Coordinates of C-alpha atoms and ligand atoms in Angstrom, one line a residue:
X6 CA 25.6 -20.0 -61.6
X7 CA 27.6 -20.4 -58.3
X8 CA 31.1 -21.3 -60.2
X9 CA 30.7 -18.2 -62.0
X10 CA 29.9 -16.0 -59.2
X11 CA 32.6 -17.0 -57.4
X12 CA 35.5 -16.6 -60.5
X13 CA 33.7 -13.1 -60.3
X14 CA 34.4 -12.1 -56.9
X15 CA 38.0 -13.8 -57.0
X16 CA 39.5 -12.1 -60.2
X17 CA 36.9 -9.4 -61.1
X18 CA 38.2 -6.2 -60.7
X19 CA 35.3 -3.1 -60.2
X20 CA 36.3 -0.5 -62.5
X21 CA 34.7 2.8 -61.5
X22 CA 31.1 3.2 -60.8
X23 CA 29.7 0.9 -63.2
X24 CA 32.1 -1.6 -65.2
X25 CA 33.3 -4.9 -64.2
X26 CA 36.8 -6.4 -65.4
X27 CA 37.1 -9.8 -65.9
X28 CA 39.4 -10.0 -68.5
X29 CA 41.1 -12.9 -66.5
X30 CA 38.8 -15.6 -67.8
X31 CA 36.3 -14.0 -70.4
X32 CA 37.5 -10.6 -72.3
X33 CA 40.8 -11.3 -72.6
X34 CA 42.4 -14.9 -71.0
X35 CA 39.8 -17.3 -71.4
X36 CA 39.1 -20.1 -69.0
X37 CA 37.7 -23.0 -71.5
X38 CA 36.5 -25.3 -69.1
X39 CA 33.9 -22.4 -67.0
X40 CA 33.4 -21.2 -71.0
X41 CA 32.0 -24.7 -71.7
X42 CA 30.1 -25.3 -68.3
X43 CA 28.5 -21.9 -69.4
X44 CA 27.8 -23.2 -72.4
X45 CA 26.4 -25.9 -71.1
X46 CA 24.5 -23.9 -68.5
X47 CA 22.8 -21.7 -71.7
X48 CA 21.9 -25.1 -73.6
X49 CA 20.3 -26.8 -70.3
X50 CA 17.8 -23.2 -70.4
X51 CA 17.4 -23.2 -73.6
X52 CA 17.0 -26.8 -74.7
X53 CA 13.5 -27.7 -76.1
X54 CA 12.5 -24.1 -77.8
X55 CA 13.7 -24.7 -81.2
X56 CA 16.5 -22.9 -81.6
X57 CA 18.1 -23.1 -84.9
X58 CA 21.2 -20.4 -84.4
X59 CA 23.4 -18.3 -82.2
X60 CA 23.7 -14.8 -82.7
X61 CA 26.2 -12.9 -80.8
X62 CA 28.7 -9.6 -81.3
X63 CA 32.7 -10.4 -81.3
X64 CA 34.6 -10.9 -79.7
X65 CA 34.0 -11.7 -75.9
X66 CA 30.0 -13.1 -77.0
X67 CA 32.1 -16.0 -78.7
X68 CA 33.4 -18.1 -76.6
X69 CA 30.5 -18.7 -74.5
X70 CA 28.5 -19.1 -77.6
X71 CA 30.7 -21.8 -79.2
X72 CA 30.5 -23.8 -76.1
X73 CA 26.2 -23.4 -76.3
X74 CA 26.6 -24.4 -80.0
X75 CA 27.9 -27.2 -79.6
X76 CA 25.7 -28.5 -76.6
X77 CA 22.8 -27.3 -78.4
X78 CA 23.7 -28.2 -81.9
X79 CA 23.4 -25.7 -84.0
X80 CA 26.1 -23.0 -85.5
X81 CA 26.8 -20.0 -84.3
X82 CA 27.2 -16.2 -85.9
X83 CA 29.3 -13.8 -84.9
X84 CA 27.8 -10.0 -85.8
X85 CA 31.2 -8.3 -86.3
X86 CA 32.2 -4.8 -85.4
X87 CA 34.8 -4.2 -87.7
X88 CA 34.7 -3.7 -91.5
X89 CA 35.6 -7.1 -92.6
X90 CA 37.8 -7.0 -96.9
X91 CA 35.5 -10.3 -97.4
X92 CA 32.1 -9.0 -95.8
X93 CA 30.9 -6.2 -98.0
X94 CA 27.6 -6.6 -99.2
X95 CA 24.7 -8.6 -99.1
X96 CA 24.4 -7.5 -95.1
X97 CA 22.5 -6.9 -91.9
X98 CA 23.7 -4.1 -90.2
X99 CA 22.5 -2.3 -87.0
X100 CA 24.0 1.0 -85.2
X101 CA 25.4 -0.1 -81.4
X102 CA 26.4 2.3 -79.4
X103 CA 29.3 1.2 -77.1
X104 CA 28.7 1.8 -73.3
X105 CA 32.4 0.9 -72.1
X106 CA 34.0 2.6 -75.3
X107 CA 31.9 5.3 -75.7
X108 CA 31.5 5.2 -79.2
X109 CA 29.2 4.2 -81.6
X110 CA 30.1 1.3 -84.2
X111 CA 28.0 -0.6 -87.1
X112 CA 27.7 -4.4 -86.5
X113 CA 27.2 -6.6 -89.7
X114 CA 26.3 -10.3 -90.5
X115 CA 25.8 -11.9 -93.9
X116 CA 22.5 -12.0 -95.0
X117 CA 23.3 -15.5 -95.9
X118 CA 23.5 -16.6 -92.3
X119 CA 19.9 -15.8 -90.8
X120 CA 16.9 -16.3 -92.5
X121 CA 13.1 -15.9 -91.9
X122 CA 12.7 -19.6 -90.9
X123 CA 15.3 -19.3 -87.9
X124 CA 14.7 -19.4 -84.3
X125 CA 17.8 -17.5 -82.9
X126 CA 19.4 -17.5 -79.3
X127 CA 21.2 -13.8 -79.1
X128 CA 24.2 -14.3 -76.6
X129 CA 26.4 -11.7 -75.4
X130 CA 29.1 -11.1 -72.1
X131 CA 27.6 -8.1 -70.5
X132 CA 24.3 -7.1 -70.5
X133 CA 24.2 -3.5 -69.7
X134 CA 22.5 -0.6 -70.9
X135 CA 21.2 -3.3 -73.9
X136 CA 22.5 -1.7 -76.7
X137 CA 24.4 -4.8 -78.2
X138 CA 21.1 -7.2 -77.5
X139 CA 18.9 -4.2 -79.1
X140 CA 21.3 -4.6 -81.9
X141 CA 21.1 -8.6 -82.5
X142 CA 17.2 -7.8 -82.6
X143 CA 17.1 -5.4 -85.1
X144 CA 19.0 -7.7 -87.5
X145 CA 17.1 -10.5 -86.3
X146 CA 14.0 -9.0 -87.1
X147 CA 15.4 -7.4 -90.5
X148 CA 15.9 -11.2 -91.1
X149 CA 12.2 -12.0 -90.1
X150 CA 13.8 -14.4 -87.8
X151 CA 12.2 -15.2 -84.8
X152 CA 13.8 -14.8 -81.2
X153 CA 14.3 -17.3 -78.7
X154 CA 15.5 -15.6 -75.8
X155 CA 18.4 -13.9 -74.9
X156 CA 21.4 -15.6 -72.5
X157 CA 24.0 -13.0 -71.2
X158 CA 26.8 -14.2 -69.2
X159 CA 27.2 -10.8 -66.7
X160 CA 24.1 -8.9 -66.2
X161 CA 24.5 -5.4 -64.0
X162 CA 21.2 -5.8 -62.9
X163 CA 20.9 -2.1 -61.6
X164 CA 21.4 -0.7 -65.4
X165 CA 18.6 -0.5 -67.5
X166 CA 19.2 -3.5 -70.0
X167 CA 17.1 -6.3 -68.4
X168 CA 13.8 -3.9 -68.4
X169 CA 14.2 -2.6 -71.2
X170 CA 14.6 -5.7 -73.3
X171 CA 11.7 -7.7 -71.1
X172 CA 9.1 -4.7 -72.0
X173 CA 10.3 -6.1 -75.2
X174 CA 8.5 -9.5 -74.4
X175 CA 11.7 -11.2 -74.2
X176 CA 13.2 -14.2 -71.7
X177 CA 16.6 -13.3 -70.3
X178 CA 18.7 -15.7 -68.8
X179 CA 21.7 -14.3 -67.2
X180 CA 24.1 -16.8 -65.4
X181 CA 25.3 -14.0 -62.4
X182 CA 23.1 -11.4 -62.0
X183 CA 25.2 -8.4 -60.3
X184 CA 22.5 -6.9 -58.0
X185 CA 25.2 -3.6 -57.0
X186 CA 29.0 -2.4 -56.6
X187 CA 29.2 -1.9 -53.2
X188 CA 33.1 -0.4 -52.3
X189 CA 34.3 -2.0 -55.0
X190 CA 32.6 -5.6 -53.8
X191 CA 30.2 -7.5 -56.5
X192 CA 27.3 -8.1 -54.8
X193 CA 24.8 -10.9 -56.5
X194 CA 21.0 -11.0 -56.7
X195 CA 20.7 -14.0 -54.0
X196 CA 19.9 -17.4 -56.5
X197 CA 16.3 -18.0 -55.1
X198 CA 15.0 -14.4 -56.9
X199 CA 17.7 -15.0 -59.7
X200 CA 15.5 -17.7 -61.8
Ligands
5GP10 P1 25.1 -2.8 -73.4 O1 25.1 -2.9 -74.8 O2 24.1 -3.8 -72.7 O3 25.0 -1.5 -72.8 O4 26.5 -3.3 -72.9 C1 26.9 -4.6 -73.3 C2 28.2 -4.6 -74.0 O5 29.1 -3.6 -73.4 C3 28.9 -5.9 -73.9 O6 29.0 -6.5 -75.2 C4 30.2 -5.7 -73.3 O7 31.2 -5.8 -74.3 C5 30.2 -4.2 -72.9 N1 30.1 -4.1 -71.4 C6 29.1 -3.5 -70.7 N2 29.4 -3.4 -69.4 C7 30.6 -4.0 -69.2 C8 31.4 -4.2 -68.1 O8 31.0 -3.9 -66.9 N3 32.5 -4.9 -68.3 C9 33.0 -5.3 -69.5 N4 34.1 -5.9 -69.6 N5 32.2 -5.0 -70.7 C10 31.0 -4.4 -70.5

């Protein structure tokens, strides 16, 4: 998505090796009008397979999510990562292990949210290593929902994510597909291999 690729490369900041910071318009500041057109952008890829729910991880999954919900019509769950006092049983939980914080954290959803006759679209910021996607699976499938595909806003193509989660049989749709860090630049799969 060219409009995202280029708010990337004029306030992303290439922390280290590996991590990207763009909390100018997505993890922190958000931009609302490149949040909808994102939305809009997962709803155009998405449109026509039956999906009956969003799934994604607070808090930078939401806004993106929101903006798909609406275009596509259906609600959208947040998996939070924080004990919650009104969100204590009757749950879905799945272990994620942080790759930017290190740690390892529970996420949780109400088992009344997802249920075995939904077809859900899993959205997240960053896909990485995979670790939050593998997460929204495993409570999708404790829900016996079934999976639509998977749209991520940032993928670093050169981590492991991507594979990992297509061995998996499912169909990623990143809109900027980071390809490398090279001194610091963002360097993008070129748009005729990113499909
Ligand atoms: P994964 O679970 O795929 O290893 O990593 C995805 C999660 O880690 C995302 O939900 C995101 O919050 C965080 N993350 C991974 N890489 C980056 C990055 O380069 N920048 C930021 N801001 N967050 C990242």
């Amino acid at each position: 998505m060219k409009v995202l690729e280029e708010r990337i490369l004029k306030d992303g900041v290439v922390l280290g090796k590996d991590v990207l910071k763009v909390d100018n318009f997505l993890n922190h500041q958000i931009d609302p009008v490149l949040m909808q057109e994102m939305g809009n952008e997962f709803a155009r890829y998405f449109a026509g397979k039956g999906i009956t729910k969003i799934l994604t991880v607070e808090t930078s999954g939401i806004a993106p999510s929101v903006f798909a919900g609406l275009a596509l019509g259906v609600p959208v769950i947040f998996a939070r990562k924080h004990k919650s006092l009104t969100l204590t049983d009757n749950l879905y939980t799945s272990k994620v292990y942080s790759f930017t914080k290190n740690t390892t954290n529970d996420i949780t959803i109400s088992r009344n949210f997802i249920t075995s006759t939904d077809n859900v679209l899993l959205i997240d910021d960053f896909l990485a290593n995979g670790q939050a996607a593998k997460g929204l699976v495993d409570i999708c499938e404790q829900a016996q929902a079934s999976i639509a595909g998977i749209g991520i806003v940032i993928e670093k193509s050169f981590q492991p994510g991507r594979g990992d989660l297509e061995k998996l049989g499912f169909d990623i749709f990143s809109l900027a597909r980071i390809r490398a860090f090279e001194n610091g630049v963002v360097k993008f799969i070129e748009e005729e291999e990113n499909k």
